[in-house]
Short mmCIF file of C-alpha atoms and ligand atoms in Angstrom, two decimals:
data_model
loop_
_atom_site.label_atom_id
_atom_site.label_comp_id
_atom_site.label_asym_id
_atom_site.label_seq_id
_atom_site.Cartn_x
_atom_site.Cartn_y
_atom_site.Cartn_z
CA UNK N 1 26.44 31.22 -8.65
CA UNK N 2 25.87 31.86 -12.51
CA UNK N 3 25.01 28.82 -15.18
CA UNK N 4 26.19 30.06 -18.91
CA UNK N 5 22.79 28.66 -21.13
CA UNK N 6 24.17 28.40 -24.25
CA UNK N 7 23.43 27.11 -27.81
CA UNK N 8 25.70 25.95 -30.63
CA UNK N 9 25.50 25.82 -34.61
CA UNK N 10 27.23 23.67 -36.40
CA UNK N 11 28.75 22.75 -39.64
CA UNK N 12 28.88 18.87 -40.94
CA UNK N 13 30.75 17.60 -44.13
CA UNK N 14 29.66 15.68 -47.17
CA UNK N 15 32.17 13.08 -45.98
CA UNK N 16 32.60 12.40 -42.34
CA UNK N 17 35.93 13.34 -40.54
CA UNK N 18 37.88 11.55 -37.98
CA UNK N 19 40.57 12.54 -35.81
CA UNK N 20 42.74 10.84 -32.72
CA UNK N 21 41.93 11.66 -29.68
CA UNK N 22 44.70 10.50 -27.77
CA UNK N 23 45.81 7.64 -30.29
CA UNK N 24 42.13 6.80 -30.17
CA UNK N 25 39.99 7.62 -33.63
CA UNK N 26 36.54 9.58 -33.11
CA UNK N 27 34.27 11.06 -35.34
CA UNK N 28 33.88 14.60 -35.68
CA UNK N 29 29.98 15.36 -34.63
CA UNK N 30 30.15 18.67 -35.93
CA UNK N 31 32.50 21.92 -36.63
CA UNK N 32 31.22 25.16 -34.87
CA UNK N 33 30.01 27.82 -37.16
CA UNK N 34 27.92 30.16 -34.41
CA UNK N 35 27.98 30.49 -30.70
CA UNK N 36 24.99 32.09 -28.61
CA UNK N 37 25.20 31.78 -24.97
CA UNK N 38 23.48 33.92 -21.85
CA UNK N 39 24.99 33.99 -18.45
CA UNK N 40 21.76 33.94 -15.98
CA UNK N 41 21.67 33.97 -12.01
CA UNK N 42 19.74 30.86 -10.38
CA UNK N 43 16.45 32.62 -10.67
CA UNK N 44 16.82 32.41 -14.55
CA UNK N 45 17.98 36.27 -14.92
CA UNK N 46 20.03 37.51 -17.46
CA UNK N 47 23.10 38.88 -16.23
CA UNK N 48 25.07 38.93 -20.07
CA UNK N 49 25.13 37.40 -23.22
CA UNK N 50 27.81 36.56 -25.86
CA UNK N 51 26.99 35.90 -29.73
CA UNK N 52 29.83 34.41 -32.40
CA UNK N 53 29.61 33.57 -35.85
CA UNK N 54 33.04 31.09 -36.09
CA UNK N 55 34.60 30.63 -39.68
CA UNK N 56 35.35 26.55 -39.70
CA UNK N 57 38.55 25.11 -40.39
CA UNK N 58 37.84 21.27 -41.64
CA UNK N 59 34.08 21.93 -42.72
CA UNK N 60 34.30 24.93 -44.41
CA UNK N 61 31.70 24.08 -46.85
CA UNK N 62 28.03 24.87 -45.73
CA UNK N 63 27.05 21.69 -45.73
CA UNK N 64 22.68 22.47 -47.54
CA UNK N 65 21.17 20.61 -44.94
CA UNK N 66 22.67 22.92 -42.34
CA UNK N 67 22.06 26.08 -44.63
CA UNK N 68 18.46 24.89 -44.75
CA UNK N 69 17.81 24.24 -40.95
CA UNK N 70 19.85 27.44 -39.82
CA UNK N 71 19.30 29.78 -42.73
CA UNK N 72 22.87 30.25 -42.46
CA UNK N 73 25.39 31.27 -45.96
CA UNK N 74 28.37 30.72 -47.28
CA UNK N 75 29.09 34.15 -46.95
CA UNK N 76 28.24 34.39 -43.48
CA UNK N 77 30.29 31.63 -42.46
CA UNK N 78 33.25 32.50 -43.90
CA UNK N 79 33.00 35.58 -41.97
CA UNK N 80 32.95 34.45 -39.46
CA UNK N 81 35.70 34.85 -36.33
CA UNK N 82 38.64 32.01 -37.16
CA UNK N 83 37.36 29.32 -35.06
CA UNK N 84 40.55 29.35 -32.82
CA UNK N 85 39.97 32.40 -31.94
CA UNK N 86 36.12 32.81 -31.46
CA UNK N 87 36.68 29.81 -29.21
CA UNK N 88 39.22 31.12 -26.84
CA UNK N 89 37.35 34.59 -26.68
CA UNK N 90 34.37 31.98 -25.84
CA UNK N 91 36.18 30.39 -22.91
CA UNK N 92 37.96 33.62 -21.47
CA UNK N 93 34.17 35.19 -21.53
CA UNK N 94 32.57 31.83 -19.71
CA UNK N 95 35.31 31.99 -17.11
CA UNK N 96 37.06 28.73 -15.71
CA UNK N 97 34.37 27.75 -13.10
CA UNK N 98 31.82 28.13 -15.89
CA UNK N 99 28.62 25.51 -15.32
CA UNK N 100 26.77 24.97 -18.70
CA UNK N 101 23.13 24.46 -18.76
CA UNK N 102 22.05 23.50 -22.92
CA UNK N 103 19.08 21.74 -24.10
CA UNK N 104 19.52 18.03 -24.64
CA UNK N 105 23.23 16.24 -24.50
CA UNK N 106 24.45 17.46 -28.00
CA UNK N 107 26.60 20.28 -27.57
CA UNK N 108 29.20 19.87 -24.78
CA UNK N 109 30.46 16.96 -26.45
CA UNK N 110 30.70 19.14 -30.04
CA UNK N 111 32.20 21.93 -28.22
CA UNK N 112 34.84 19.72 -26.73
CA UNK N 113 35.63 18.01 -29.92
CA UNK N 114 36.34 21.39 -30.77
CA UNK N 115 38.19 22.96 -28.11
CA UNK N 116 40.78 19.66 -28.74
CA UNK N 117 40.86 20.37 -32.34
CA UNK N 118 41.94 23.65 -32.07
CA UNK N 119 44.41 23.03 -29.25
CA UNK N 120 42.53 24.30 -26.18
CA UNK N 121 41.93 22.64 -22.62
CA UNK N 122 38.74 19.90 -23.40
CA UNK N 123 38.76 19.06 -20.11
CA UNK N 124 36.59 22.26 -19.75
CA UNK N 125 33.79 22.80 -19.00
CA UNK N 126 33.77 19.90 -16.31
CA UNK N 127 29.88 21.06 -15.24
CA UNK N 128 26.81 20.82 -17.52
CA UNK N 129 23.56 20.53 -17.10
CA UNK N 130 20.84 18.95 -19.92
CA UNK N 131 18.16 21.57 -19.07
CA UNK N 132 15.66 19.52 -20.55
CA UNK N 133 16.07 17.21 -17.93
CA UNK N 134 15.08 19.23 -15.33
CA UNK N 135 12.10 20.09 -17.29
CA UNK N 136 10.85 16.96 -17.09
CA UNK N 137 11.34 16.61 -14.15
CA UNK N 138 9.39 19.75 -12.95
CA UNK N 139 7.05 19.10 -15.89
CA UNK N 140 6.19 15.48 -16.55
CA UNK N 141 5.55 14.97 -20.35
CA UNK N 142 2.24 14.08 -21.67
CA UNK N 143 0.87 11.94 -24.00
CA UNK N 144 2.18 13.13 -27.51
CA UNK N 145 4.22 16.13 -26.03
CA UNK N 146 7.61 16.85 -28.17
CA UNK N 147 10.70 17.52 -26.28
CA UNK N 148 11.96 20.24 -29.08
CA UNK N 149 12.69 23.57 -27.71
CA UNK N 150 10.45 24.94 -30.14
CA UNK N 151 7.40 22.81 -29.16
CA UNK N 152 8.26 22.89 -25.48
CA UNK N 153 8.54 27.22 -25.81
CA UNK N 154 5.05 26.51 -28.00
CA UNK N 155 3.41 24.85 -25.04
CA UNK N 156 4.40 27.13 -22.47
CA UNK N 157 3.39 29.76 -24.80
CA UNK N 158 6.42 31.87 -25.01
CA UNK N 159 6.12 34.16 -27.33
CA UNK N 160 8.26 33.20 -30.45
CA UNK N 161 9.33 36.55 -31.77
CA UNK N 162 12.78 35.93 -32.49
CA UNK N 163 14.01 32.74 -35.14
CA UNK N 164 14.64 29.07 -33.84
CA UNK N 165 17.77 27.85 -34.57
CA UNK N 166 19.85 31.07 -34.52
CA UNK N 167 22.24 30.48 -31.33
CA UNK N 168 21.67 33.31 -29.40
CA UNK N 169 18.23 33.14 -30.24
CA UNK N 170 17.99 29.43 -29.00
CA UNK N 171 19.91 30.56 -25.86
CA UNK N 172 17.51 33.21 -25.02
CA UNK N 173 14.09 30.84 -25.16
CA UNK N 174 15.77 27.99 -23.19
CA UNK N 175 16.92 30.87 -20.97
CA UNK N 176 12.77 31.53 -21.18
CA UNK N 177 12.08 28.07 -20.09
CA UNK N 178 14.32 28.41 -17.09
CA UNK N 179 12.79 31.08 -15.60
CA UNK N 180 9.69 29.10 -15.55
CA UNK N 181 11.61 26.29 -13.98
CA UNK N 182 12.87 26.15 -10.46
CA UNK N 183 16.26 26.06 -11.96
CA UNK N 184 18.00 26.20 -8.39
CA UNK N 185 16.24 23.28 -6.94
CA UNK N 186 16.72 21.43 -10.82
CA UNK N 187 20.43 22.18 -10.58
CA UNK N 188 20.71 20.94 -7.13
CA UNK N 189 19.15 17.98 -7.62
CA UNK N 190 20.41 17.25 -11.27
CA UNK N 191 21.89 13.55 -10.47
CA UNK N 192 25.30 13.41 -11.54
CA UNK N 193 27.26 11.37 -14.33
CA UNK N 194 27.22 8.05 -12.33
CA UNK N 195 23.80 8.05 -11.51
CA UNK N 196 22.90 9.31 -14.77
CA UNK N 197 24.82 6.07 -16.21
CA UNK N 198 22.98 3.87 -13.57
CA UNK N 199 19.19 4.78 -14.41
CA UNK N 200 20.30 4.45 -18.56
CA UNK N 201 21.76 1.28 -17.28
CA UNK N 202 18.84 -0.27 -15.35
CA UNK N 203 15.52 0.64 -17.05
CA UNK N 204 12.55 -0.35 -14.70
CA UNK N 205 10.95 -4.12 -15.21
CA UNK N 206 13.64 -6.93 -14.44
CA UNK N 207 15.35 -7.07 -10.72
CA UNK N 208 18.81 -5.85 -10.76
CA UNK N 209 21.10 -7.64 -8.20
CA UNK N 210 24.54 -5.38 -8.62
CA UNK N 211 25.31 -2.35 -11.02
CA UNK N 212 28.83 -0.79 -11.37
CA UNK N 213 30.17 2.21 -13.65
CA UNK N 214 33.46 2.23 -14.92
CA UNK N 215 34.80 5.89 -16.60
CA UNK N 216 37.31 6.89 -18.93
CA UNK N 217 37.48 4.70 -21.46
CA UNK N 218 38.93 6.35 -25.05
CA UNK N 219 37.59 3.18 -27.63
CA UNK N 220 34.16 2.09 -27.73
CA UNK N 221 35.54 -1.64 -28.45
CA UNK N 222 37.88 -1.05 -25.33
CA UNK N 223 35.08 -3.06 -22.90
CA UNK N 224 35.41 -6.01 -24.72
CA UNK N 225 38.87 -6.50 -23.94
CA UNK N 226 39.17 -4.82 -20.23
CA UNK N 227 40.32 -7.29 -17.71
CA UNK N 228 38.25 -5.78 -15.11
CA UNK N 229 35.35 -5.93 -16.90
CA UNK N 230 35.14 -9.26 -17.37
CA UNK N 231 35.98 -10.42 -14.17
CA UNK N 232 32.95 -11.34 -13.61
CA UNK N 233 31.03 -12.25 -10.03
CA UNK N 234 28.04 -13.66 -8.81
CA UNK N 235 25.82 -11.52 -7.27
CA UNK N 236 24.75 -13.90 -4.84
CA UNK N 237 27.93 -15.64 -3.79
CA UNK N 238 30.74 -13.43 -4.90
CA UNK N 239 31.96 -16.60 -6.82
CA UNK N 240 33.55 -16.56 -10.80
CA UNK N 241 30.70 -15.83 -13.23
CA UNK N 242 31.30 -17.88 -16.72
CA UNK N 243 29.75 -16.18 -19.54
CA UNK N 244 27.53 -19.05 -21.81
CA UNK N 245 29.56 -18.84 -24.75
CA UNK N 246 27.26 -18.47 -27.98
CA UNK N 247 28.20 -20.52 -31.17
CA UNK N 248 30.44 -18.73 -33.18
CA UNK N 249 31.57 -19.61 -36.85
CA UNK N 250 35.30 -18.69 -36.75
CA UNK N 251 37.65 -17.66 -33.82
CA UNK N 252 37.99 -14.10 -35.21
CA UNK N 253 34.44 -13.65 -33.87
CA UNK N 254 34.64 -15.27 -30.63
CA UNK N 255 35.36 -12.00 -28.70
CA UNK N 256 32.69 -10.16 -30.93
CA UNK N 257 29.95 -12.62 -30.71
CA UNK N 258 30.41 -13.10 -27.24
CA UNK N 259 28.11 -10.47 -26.18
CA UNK N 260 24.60 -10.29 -27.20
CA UNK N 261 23.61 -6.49 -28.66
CA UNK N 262 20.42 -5.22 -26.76
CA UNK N 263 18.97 -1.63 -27.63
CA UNK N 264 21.26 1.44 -28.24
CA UNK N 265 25.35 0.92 -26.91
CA UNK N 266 23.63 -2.22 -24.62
CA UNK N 267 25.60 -5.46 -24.49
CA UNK N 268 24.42 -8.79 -22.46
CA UNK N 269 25.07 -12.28 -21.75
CA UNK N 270 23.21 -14.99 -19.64
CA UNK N 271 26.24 -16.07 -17.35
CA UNK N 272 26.31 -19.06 -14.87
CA UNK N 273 28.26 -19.13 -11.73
CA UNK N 274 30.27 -22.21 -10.88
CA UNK N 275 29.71 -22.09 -7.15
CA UNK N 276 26.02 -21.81 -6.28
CA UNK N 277 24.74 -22.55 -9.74
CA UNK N 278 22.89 -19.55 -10.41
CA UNK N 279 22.45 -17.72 -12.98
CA UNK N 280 22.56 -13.61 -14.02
CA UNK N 281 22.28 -11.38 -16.87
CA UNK N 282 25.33 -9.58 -17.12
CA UNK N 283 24.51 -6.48 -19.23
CA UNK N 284 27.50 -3.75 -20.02
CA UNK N 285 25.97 -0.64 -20.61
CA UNK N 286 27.90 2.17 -22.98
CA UNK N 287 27.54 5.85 -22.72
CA UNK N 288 29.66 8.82 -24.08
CA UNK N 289 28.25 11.51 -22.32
CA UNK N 290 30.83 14.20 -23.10
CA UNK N 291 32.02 12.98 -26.85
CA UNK N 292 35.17 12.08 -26.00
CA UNK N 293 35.38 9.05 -23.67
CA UNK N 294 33.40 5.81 -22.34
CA UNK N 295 31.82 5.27 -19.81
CA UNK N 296 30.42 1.31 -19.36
CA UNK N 297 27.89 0.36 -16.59
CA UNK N 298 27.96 -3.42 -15.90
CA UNK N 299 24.49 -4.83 -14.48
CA UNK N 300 24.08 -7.98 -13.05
CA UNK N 301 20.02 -8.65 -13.72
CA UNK N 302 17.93 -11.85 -12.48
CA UNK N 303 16.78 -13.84 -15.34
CA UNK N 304 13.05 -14.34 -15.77
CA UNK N 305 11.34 -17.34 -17.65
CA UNK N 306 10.82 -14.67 -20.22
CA UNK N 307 14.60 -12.84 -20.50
CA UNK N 308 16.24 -16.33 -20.49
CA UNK N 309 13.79 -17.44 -23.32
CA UNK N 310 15.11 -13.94 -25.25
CA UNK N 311 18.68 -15.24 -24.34
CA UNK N 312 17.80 -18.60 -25.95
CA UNK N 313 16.03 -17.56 -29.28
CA UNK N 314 18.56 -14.33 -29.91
CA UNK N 315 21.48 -17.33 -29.64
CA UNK N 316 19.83 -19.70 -31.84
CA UNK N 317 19.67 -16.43 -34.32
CA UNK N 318 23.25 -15.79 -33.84
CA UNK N 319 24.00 -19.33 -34.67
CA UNK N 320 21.82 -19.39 -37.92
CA UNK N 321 23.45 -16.01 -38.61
CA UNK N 322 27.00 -17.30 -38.39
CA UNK N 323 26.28 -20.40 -40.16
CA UNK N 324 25.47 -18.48 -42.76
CA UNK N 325 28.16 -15.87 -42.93
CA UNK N 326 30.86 -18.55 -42.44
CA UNK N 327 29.32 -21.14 -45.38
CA UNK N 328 29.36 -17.34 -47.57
CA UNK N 329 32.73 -17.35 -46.57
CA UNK N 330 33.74 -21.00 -47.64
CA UNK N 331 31.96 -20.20 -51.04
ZN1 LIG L 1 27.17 -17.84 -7.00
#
């Protein structure tokens, strides 16, 4: 079985662009202006590669940063193959079964942003792989170690004859680091989008009693509302979970405010249940793995002395906060 390793270049604007997906408004993460991608066995060998330059439709002014960081031109760009038509030559060349292997999590979710603008199927590619996963894995980082594919090709030392950030070029040394990998046994093992959700969701420290992942969602705000979501059970004796509702300064807010903000897309609440009196962090968890839709994890977590004094101190912020805002408002 082949895995397509590919790279992607891409184009932002001075102002940012949003477009509905589905009646639901995104942001654009990036227009493609260059493809590189090389289709490699499971040992890491190169069996072909494909190289685009892709003329943009909404960006189509090189934005300086990107000219800077890519060393791409104007000219260049607008040479480039329509971007309708580089991608469908793209997607004939990957073939429908096509599993993608990149480096991080950015570009699947650009490249289906931009297989819906254009009008092709974004429910493709349904298999990817973040590569530099499964070099950790094999490879635990050290103290101070970058995770760039430049530093990581530095420390292997690859030989860096060809440019970073071209997209073939890119392709090729991540294709470099795979052949140092055991990329079968890494894609094999490579856990997939719900477990991926549940270790984001439950970072190690404080005793988790219950997690479940929910998929599909097209607004980020959409978990606030979802019935399901907030149907919420005790871990312990399956019984109706009530949220402690924080002080809030108007009832516009209430629904907002409800939830607590903890790290990136992380949402929590200390929540009591009516039956055995215990309590449990409820935590909702958001991820957007492939650019286009939600995903939420909710956790149920054991409060310790020290998360319920968080809980306590972040509320009496919140309350200060709202005061404030709602006094501003009255003024
Ligand atoms: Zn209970």
């Amino acid at each position: 079985m082949s895995l397509i390793v590919f790279d992607l270049e891409w184009n932002i604007g001075y102002q940012p662009k949003t477009f509905l997906y589905h009646g639901a408004e995104q942001t654009l993460r990036g227009e493609i202006i260059q493809i590189g991608a090389v289709k490699v066995d499971e040992t890491g060998r190169v069996l072909d590669t494909f190289s685009m330059d892709l003329k943009p439709r909404i960006f189509r002014k090189l934005q300086h940063h990107i000219a800077k960081v890519t060393g791409f031109t104007q000219k260049q760009m607008d040479a480039g193959v329509p971007i309708k038509e580089g991608l469908a030559r793209f997607v004939k060349w990957c073939g429908p079964d096509a599993r993608f292997g990149e480096w991080g999590m950015d570009d699947v979710p650009v490249l289906k942003q931009n297989l819906y603008l254009v009008g092709l199927d974004e429910s493709w590619p349904a298999v990817w792989y973040d590569l530099q996963q499964i070099f950790l894995a094999q490879h635990p980082r050290g103290e101070g170690e970058g995770m760039t594919l430049e530093s990581v090709i530095t420390r292997l030392n690859i030989p860096t004859d060809r440019p970073f950030h071209d997209a073939l070029s890119d392709a090729l040394y991540t294709v470099d680091v795979c052949q140092r990998l055991d990329l079968k046994k890494g894609l094999e093992e490579y856990p997939d989008e719900e477990s991926q959700l549940r270790s984001a969701a439950c970072p190690p420290g404080p005793e988790y009693k219950k997690v479940e992942c929910f998929f599909g969602y097209l607004e980020k705000e959409t978990w606030r509302e979802d019935p399901v979501l907030h149907d919420l059970r005790c871990p312990w004796c399956g019984g109706v979970m009530e949220a402690e509702v924080s002080p809030k300064a108007t009832p516009e807010e209430e629904d907002k405010e409800l939830w607590m903000r903890r790290g990136n897309n992380s949402y929590y609440g200390l929540c009591h249940c009516a039956d055995c009196k215990k309590d449990a962090i409820i935590r909702f968890k958001l991820s957007r793995r492939d650019g286009l839709h939600w995903a939420v994890a909710r956790v149920a977590e054991v409060p310790t002395e020290e998360s319920r004094a968080r809980w306590q101190k972040q509320k009496k912020l919140l309350a200060e906060r709202l005061k404030k805002k709602s006094q501003t408002k009255a003024e």
